[in-house]
Amino acid sequence: MAKLTPYIISEDARAQAAFYISALDGEVVSVMTHGQMGDTSEANKDKVMHMCIAVAGCNLFMSDFDGHTHGNGISLNLEFASEGEGRDAYIKLSEGGNVLFPFGQAPWGGFFGQFVDKFGVSWMFTAS
């Protein structure tokens, strides 16, 4: 069984998260920067690669990305318990779409893949 988690792509994930946390009485669960994941560029080292916040009884994932258009920065993130289950669903749902990251081993452990489906919806898949 998969778990759906909204993934918000932001121009400033820390500021956006602070706003949501203040408005919805939440907290930061975790933050990982691009620098922590090996991106040594000075421009990106302190930007958020992945953040999890808990607000209004649910988790939201967030990330900084300079290339998005204001207002369209959301991906649906499906979390799977196993690599096989995630890979199978990824293959089926990405058919006819635009693959951004093939489903495979992620540098932070586990598995990750990203695509835009044939209807224009952005998806991220993760698995343990």
CSV table of N, CA and C in Angstrom, one decimal:
chain,number,residue,atom,x,y,z
A,1,MET,N,0.9,-1.2,0.0
A,1,MET,CA,0.0,0.0,0.0
A,1,MET,C,0.9,1.2,0.0
A,2,ALA,N,0.6,2.2,-0.9
A,2,ALA,CA,1.4,3.4,-1.0
A,2,ALA,C,0.8,4.5,0.0
A,3,LYS,N,1.6,5.5,0.3
A,3,LYS,CA,1.2,6.6,1.1
A,3,LYS,C,1.5,7.9,0.2
A,4,LEU,N,0.5,8.7,0.1
A,4,LEU,CA,0.6,9.9,-0.7
A,4,LEU,C,1.0,11.1,0.1
A,5,THR,N,2.1,11.8,-0.3
A,5,THR,CA,2.6,13.0,0.5
A,5,THR,C,2.8,14.1,-0.5
A,6,PRO,N,2.1,15.3,-0.4
A,6,PRO,CA,2.4,16.4,-1.3
A,6,PRO,C,3.8,16.8,-1.1
A,7,TYR,N,4.5,17.1,-2.3
A,7,TYR,CA,5.8,17.6,-2.3
A,7,TYR,C,5.8,19.0,-3.0
A,8,ILE,N,6.1,20.0,-2.2
A,8,ILE,CA,6.1,21.4,-2.7
A,8,ILE,C,7.5,21.8,-3.1
A,9,ILE,N,7.6,22.2,-4.4
A,9,ILE,CA,8.8,22.8,-4.9
A,9,ILE,C,8.7,24.3,-4.7
A,10,SER,N,9.8,24.9,-4.1
A,10,SER,CA,9.7,26.3,-3.6
A,10,SER,C,10.8,27.1,-4.1
A,11,GLU,N,10.6,28.4,-4.1
A,11,GLU,CA,11.7,29.4,-4.4
A,11,GLU,C,12.5,29.6,-3.1
A,12,ASP,N,11.9,29.4,-1.9
A,12,ASP,CA,12.5,29.5,-0.6
A,12,ASP,C,11.8,28.6,0.4
A,13,ALA,N,12.2,27.4,0.4
A,13,ALA,CA,11.5,26.4,1.2
A,13,ALA,C,11.4,26.7,2.7
A,14,ARG,N,12.5,27.3,3.2
A,14,ARG,CA,12.6,27.6,4.6
A,14,ARG,C,11.5,28.7,5.0
A,15,ALA,N,11.4,29.7,4.2
A,15,ALA,CA,10.4,30.8,4.4
A,15,ALA,C,9.0,30.3,4.3
A,16,GLN,N,8.8,29.5,3.2
A,16,GLN,CA,7.5,28.9,3.0
A,16,GLN,C,7.1,28.0,4.1
A,17,ALA,N,8.0,27.2,4.6
A,17,ALA,CA,7.7,26.2,5.7
A,17,ALA,C,7.4,27.0,6.9
A,18,ALA,N,8.2,28.1,7.2
A,18,ALA,CA,7.9,28.9,8.4
A,18,ALA,C,6.5,29.4,8.4
A,19,PHE,N,6.1,29.9,7.2
A,19,PHE,CA,4.7,30.4,7.1
A,19,PHE,C,3.7,29.4,7.4
A,20,TYR,N,3.8,28.2,6.8
A,20,TYR,CA,2.9,27.1,7.0
A,20,TYR,C,2.9,26.6,8.5
A,21,ILE,N,4.1,26.6,9.1
A,21,ILE,CA,4.2,26.1,10.5
A,21,ILE,C,3.5,27.1,11.4
A,22,SER,N,3.7,28.4,11.1
A,22,SER,CA,3.1,29.4,12.0
A,22,SER,C,1.6,29.4,11.8
A,23,ALA,N,1.1,29.3,10.6
A,23,ALA,CA,-0.3,29.4,10.3
A,23,ALA,C,-1.1,28.1,10.7
A,24,LEU,N,-0.4,27.0,10.7
A,24,LEU,CA,-1.1,25.7,10.9
A,24,LEU,C,-0.5,25.0,12.1
A,25,ASP,N,0.2,25.7,13.0
A,25,ASP,CA,0.7,25.1,14.2
A,25,ASP,C,1.5,23.8,14.0
A,26,GLY,N,2.6,23.9,13.3
A,26,GLY,CA,3.4,22.7,13.0
A,26,GLY,C,4.8,22.8,13.4
A,27,GLU,N,5.6,21.9,12.8
A,27,GLU,CA,7.0,21.8,13.2
A,27,GLU,C,7.9,21.3,12.0
A,28,VAL,N,9.1,21.6,12.0
A,28,VAL,CA,10.1,21.0,11.1
A,28,VAL,C,10.4,19.6,11.6
A,29,VAL,N,10.3,18.6,10.8
A,29,VAL,CA,10.6,17.2,11.1
A,29,VAL,C,12.1,16.9,10.7
A,30,SER,N,12.4,17.3,9.5
A,30,SER,CA,13.8,17.1,9.1
A,30,SER,C,14.2,18.1,7.9
A,31,VAL,N,15.5,18.4,7.8
A,31,VAL,CA,15.9,19.2,6.7
A,31,VAL,C,17.3,18.7,6.2
A,32,MET,N,17.4,18.6,4.9
A,32,MET,CA,18.7,18.2,4.3
A,32,MET,C,19.0,19.2,3.2
A,33,THR,N,20.2,19.7,3.2
A,33,THR,CA,20.6,20.7,2.2
A,33,THR,C,21.3,20.0,1.0
A,34,HIS,N,21.4,20.8,-0.1
A,34,HIS,CA,22.1,20.3,-1.3
A,34,HIS,C,23.6,20.0,-0.9
A,35,GLY,N,24.2,20.9,-0.1
A,35,GLY,CA,25.6,20.7,0.4
A,35,GLY,C,25.8,19.4,1.1
A,36,GLN,N,24.8,19.0,2.0
A,36,GLN,CA,24.9,17.7,2.7
A,36,GLN,C,24.8,16.5,1.7
A,37,MET,N,24.2,16.7,0.6
A,37,MET,CA,24.1,15.6,-0.4
A,37,MET,C,25.2,15.6,-1.4
A,38,GLY,N,26.2,16.5,-1.2
A,38,GLY,CA,27.4,16.4,-2.1
A,38,GLY,C,27.4,17.5,-3.2
A,39,ASP,N,26.4,18.4,-3.2
A,39,ASP,CA,26.5,19.5,-4.2
A,39,ASP,C,27.4,20.6,-3.6
A,40,THR,N,28.5,20.7,-4.1
A,40,THR,CA,29.5,21.6,-3.5
A,40,THR,C,29.5,23.0,-4.1
A,41,SER,N,28.5,23.3,-5.0
A,41,SER,CA,28.4,24.6,-5.6
A,41,SER,C,28.0,25.6,-4.5
A,42,GLU,N,28.7,26.7,-4.5
A,42,GLU,CA,28.4,27.8,-3.5
A,42,GLU,C,27.0,28.3,-3.5
A,43,ALA,N,26.4,28.4,-4.7
A,43,ALA,CA,25.1,28.9,-4.9
A,43,ALA,C,24.0,27.9,-4.3
A,44,ASN,N,24.3,26.6,-4.3
A,44,ASN,CA,23.3,25.7,-3.8
A,44,ASN,C,23.5,25.0,-2.5
A,45,LYS,N,24.7,25.2,-1.9
A,45,LYS,CA,25.1,24.4,-0.7
A,45,LYS,C,24.1,24.5,0.5
A,46,ASP,N,23.6,25.7,0.7
A,46,ASP,CA,22.7,25.9,1.8
A,46,ASP,C,21.2,25.8,1.5
A,47,LYS,N,20.9,25.6,0.2
A,47,LYS,CA,19.5,25.5,-0.2
A,47,LYS,C,18.9,24.1,0.2
A,48,VAL,N,17.6,24.1,0.4
A,48,VAL,CA,17.0,22.8,0.8
A,48,VAL,C,16.8,21.8,-0.3
A,49,MET,N,17.4,20.7,-0.1
A,49,MET,CA,17.2,19.6,-1.1
A,49,MET,C,15.9,18.8,-0.7
A,50,HIS,N,15.7,18.6,0.6
A,50,HIS,CA,14.5,17.9,1.1
A,50,HIS,C,14.2,18.3,2.5
A,51,MET,N,13.0,18.7,2.7
A,51,MET,CA,12.5,19.1,4.1
A,51,MET,C,11.2,18.4,4.3
A,52,CYS,N,11.0,18.0,5.5
A,52,CYS,CA,9.7,17.4,5.9
A,52,CYS,C,9.1,18.3,7.1
A,53,ILE,N,7.9,18.8,6.9
A,53,ILE,CA,7.3,19.5,8.0
A,53,ILE,C,6.0,18.8,8.3
A,54,ALA,N,5.6,18.9,9.6
A,54,ALA,CA,4.3,18.4,10.1
A,54,ALA,C,3.4,19.5,10.4
A,55,VAL,N,2.3,19.6,9.6
A,55,VAL,CA,1.3,20.7,9.8
A,55,VAL,C,-0.1,20.1,9.7
A,56,ALA,N,-1.0,20.6,10.5
A,56,ALA,CA,-2.4,20.3,10.4
A,56,ALA,C,-2.6,18.7,10.3
A,57,GLY,N,-1.8,18.0,11.1
A,57,GLY,CA,-2.0,16.5,11.1
A,57,GLY,C,-1.4,15.7,10.0
A,58,CYS,N,-0.7,16.4,9.1
A,58,CYS,CA,-0.1,15.6,8.0
A,58,CYS,C,1.3,16.2,7.7
A,59,ASN,N,2.1,15.4,6.9
A,59,ASN,CA,3.4,15.8,6.5
A,59,ASN,C,3.4,16.4,5.1
A,60,LEU,N,4.2,17.4,4.9
A,60,LEU,CA,4.4,18.0,3.6
A,60,LEU,C,5.9,17.9,3.4
A,61,PHE,N,6.3,17.5,2.2
A,61,PHE,CA,7.7,17.6,1.8
A,61,PHE,C,7.9,18.8,1.0
A,62,MET,N,9.2,19.4,1.1
A,62,MET,CA,9.5,20.7,0.4
A,62,MET,C,10.9,20.6,-0.1
A,63,SER,N,11.2,21.4,-1.1
A,63,SER,CA,12.5,21.5,-1.7
A,63,SER,C,12.7,22.9,-2.4
A,64,ASP,N,13.9,23.4,-2.4
A,64,ASP,CA,14.2,24.6,-3.2
A,64,ASP,C,14.6,24.2,-4.6
A,65,PHE,N,14.0,25.0,-5.6
A,65,PHE,CA,14.4,24.8,-7.0
A,65,PHE,C,14.2,26.1,-7.7
A,66,ASP,N,15.2,26.6,-8.3
A,66,ASP,CA,15.1,27.9,-8.9
A,66,ASP,C,14.4,27.9,-10.2
A,67,GLY,N,14.2,26.7,-10.9
A,67,GLY,CA,13.6,26.6,-12.2
A,67,GLY,C,12.1,26.5,-12.3
A,68,HIS,N,11.4,26.6,-11.2
A,68,HIS,CA,10.0,26.4,-11.3
A,68,HIS,C,9.3,27.7,-11.5
A,69,THR,N,8.1,27.6,-12.0
A,69,THR,CA,7.2,28.8,-12.2
A,69,THR,C,6.4,29.0,-10.9
A,70,HIS,N,6.3,30.2,-10.4
A,70,HIS,CA,5.6,30.4,-9.2
A,70,HIS,C,4.1,29.8,-9.3
A,71,GLY,N,3.8,29.0,-8.3
A,71,GLY,CA,2.5,28.4,-8.3
A,71,GLY,C,2.3,27.0,-8.9
A,72,ASN,N,3.3,26.5,-9.6
A,72,ASN,CA,3.2,25.2,-10.2
A,72,ASN,C,4.2,24.2,-9.5
A,73,GLY,N,4.7,24.6,-8.4
A,73,GLY,CA,5.8,23.8,-7.7
A,73,GLY,C,5.2,22.7,-6.8
A,74,ILE,N,4.4,21.8,-7.3
A,74,ILE,CA,4.0,20.7,-6.4
A,74,ILE,C,4.1,19.4,-7.1
A,75,SER,N,4.5,18.4,-6.4
A,75,SER,CA,4.6,17.0,-6.9
A,75,SER,C,3.8,16.1,-6.0
A,76,LEU,N,3.2,15.1,-6.5
A,76,LEU,CA,2.6,14.1,-5.6
A,76,LEU,C,3.7,13.0,-5.4
A,77,ASN,N,4.0,12.8,-4.1
A,77,ASN,CA,5.0,11.8,-3.7
A,77,ASN,C,4.4,10.6,-3.2
A,78,LEU,N,4.6,9.5,-3.9
A,78,LEU,CA,4.1,8.2,-3.4
A,78,LEU,C,5.2,7.4,-2.7
A,79,GLU,N,5.0,7.0,-1.5
A,79,GLU,CA,6.0,6.2,-0.7
A,79,GLU,C,5.6,4.8,-0.7
A,80,PHE,N,6.5,3.9,-1.1
A,80,PHE,CA,6.2,2.5,-1.1
A,80,PHE,C,7.1,1.7,-0.1
A,81,ALA,N,6.6,0.6,0.4
A,81,ALA,CA,7.3,-0.1,1.4
A,81,ALA,C,8.4,-1.0,0.8
A,82,SER,N,8.3,-1.3,-0.5
A,82,SER,CA,9.4,-2.1,-1.1
A,82,SER,C,9.8,-1.5,-2.5
A,83,GLU,N,11.0,-1.8,-2.9
A,83,GLU,CA,11.5,-1.4,-4.2
A,83,GLU,C,10.6,-2.0,-5.3
A,84,GLY,N,10.3,-3.3,-5.2
A,84,GLY,CA,9.5,-3.9,-6.3
A,84,GLY,C,8.2,-3.3,-6.5
A,85,GLU,N,7.5,-3.0,-5.4
A,85,GLU,CA,6.2,-2.4,-5.5
A,85,GLU,C,6.3,-1.0,-6.1
A,86,GLY,N,7.3,-0.2,-5.6
A,86,GLY,CA,7.5,1.1,-6.2
A,86,GLY,C,7.9,1.1,-7.6
A,87,ARG,N,8.8,0.2,-8.0
A,87,ARG,CA,9.2,0.1,-9.4
A,87,ARG,C,8.1,-0.2,-10.3
A,88,ASP,N,7.3,-1.2,-9.9
A,88,ASP,CA,6.1,-1.7,-10.7
A,88,ASP,C,5.1,-0.5,-11.0
A,89,ALA,N,4.8,0.2,-9.9
A,89,ALA,CA,3.8,1.3,-10.1
A,89,ALA,C,4.5,2.5,-10.9
A,90,TYR,N,5.8,2.7,-10.7
A,90,TYR,CA,6.5,3.7,-11.4
A,90,TYR,C,6.4,3.5,-12.9
A,91,ILE,N,6.7,2.2,-13.3
A,91,ILE,CA,6.7,1.9,-14.7
A,91,ILE,C,5.3,2.1,-15.3
A,92,LYS,N,4.3,1.6,-14.6
A,92,LYS,CA,2.9,1.7,-15.2
A,92,LYS,C,2.5,3.2,-15.3
A,93,LEU,N,2.7,4.0,-14.2
A,93,LEU,CA,2.2,5.4,-14.2
A,93,LEU,C,3.0,6.3,-15.1
A,94,SER,N,4.2,6.0,-15.3
A,94,SER,CA,5.1,6.9,-16.1
A,94,SER,C,4.9,6.7,-17.6
A,95,GLU,N,4.2,5.6,-18.0
A,95,GLU,CA,4.0,5.3,-19.4
A,95,GLU,C,3.4,6.4,-20.1
A,96,GLY,N,4.0,6.8,-21.2
A,96,GLY,CA,3.5,7.9,-22.0
A,96,GLY,C,3.8,9.3,-21.4
A,97,GLY,N,4.5,9.4,-20.3
A,97,GLY,CA,4.9,10.6,-19.7
A,97,GLY,C,6.3,11.0,-20.0
A,98,ASN,N,6.8,12.0,-19.2
A,98,ASN,CA,8.2,12.5,-19.4
A,98,ASN,C,9.0,12.1,-18.1
A,99,VAL,N,9.9,11.1,-18.3
A,99,VAL,CA,10.7,10.7,-17.1
A,99,VAL,C,11.8,11.7,-16.8
A,100,LEU,N,11.8,12.2,-15.6
A,100,LEU,CA,12.9,13.1,-15.2
A,100,LEU,C,14.0,12.4,-14.5
A,101,PHE,N,13.7,11.5,-13.6
A,101,PHE,CA,14.7,10.6,-12.9
A,101,PHE,C,14.2,9.2,-13.0
A,102,PRO,N,14.9,8.3,-13.7
A,102,PRO,CA,14.5,6.9,-13.7
A,102,PRO,C,14.5,6.3,-12.2
A,103,PHE,N,13.6,5.4,-12.0
A,103,PHE,CA,13.5,4.8,-10.6
A,103,PHE,C,14.7,4.0,-10.4
A,104,GLY,N,15.4,4.3,-9.3
A,104,GLY,CA,16.6,3.6,-9.0
A,104,GLY,C,17.1,4.0,-7.6
A,105,GLN,N,18.3,3.5,-7.3
A,105,GLN,CA,18.9,3.7,-6.0
A,105,GLN,C,19.2,5.2,-5.8
A,106,ALA,N,18.8,5.7,-4.6
A,106,ALA,CA,19.0,7.2,-4.3
A,106,ALA,C,20.2,7.4,-3.4
A,107,PRO,N,20.9,8.5,-3.6
A,107,PRO,CA,22.1,8.8,-2.8
A,107,PRO,C,21.9,8.8,-1.3
A,108,TRP,N,20.7,9.0,-0.8
A,108,TRP,CA,20.3,9.1,0.6
A,108,TRP,C,19.9,7.8,1.1
A,109,GLY,N,19.9,6.7,0.3
A,109,GLY,CA,19.4,5.4,0.7
A,109,GLY,C,18.0,5.2,0.1
A,110,GLY,N,17.5,4.0,0.0
A,110,GLY,CA,16.2,3.8,-0.6
A,110,GLY,C,16.3,4.0,-2.1
A,111,PHE,N,15.1,4.2,-2.6
A,111,PHE,CA,14.9,4.3,-4.1
A,111,PHE,C,14.1,5.5,-4.4
A,112,PHE,N,14.3,6.1,-5.6
A,112,PHE,CA,13.7,7.4,-6.0
A,112,PHE,C,13.5,7.4,-7.5
A,113,GLY,N,12.4,8.0,-7.9
A,113,GLY,CA,12.2,8.2,-9.3
A,113,GLY,C,11.2,9.4,-9.5
A,114,GLN,N,11.3,10.1,-10.6
A,114,GLN,CA,10.4,11.3,-10.8
A,114,GLN,C,10.0,11.4,-12.3
A,115,PHE,N,8.8,11.7,-12.5
A,115,PHE,CA,8.3,11.9,-13.9
A,115,PHE,C,7.1,12.8,-13.9
A,116,VAL,N,6.7,13.3,-15.1
A,116,VAL,CA,5.5,14.0,-15.3
A,116,VAL,C,4.6,13.1,-16.1
A,117,ASP,N,3.5,12.7,-15.6
A,117,ASP,CA,2.6,11.8,-16.3
A,117,ASP,C,2.1,12.4,-17.6
A,118,LYS,N,1.4,11.5,-18.4
A,118,LYS,CA,0.9,12.0,-19.7
A,118,LYS,C,-0.2,13.1,-19.6
A,119,PHE,N,-0.7,13.3,-18.4
A,119,PHE,CA,-1.7,14.4,-18.1
A,119,PHE,C,-1.1,15.6,-17.6
A,120,GLY,N,0.3,15.6,-17.4
A,120,GLY,CA,1.0,16.8,-16.9
A,120,GLY,C,1.1,16.9,-15.4
A,121,VAL,N,0.8,15.8,-14.7
A,121,VAL,CA,0.9,15.8,-13.2
A,121,VAL,C,2.3,15.3,-12.9
A,122,SER,N,3.0,16.1,-12.0
A,122,SER,CA,4.3,15.7,-11.5
A,122,SER,C,4.3,14.7,-10.4
A,123,TRP,N,5.1,13.6,-10.5
A,123,TRP,CA,5.1,12.6,-9.5
A,123,TRP,C,6.5,12.3,-9.0
A,124,MET,N,6.7,12.0,-7.8
A,124,MET,CA,7.9,11.5,-7.2
A,124,MET,C,7.5,10.1,-6.5
A,125,PHE,N,8.4,9.1,-6.7
A,125,PHE,CA,8.2,7.8,-6.1
A,125,PHE,C,9.4,7.5,-5.2
A,126,THR,N,9.1,7.1,-4.0
A,126,THR,CA,10.2,6.7,-3.1
A,126,THR,C,9.8,5.3,-2.6
A,127,ALA,N,10.9,4.5,-2.2
A,127,ALA,CA,10.7,3.2,-1.6
A,127,ALA,C,11.8,2.9,-0.7
A,128,SER,N,11.5,2.1,0.3
A,128,SER,CA,12.6,1.7,1.3
A,128,SER,C,13.5,0.7,0.7
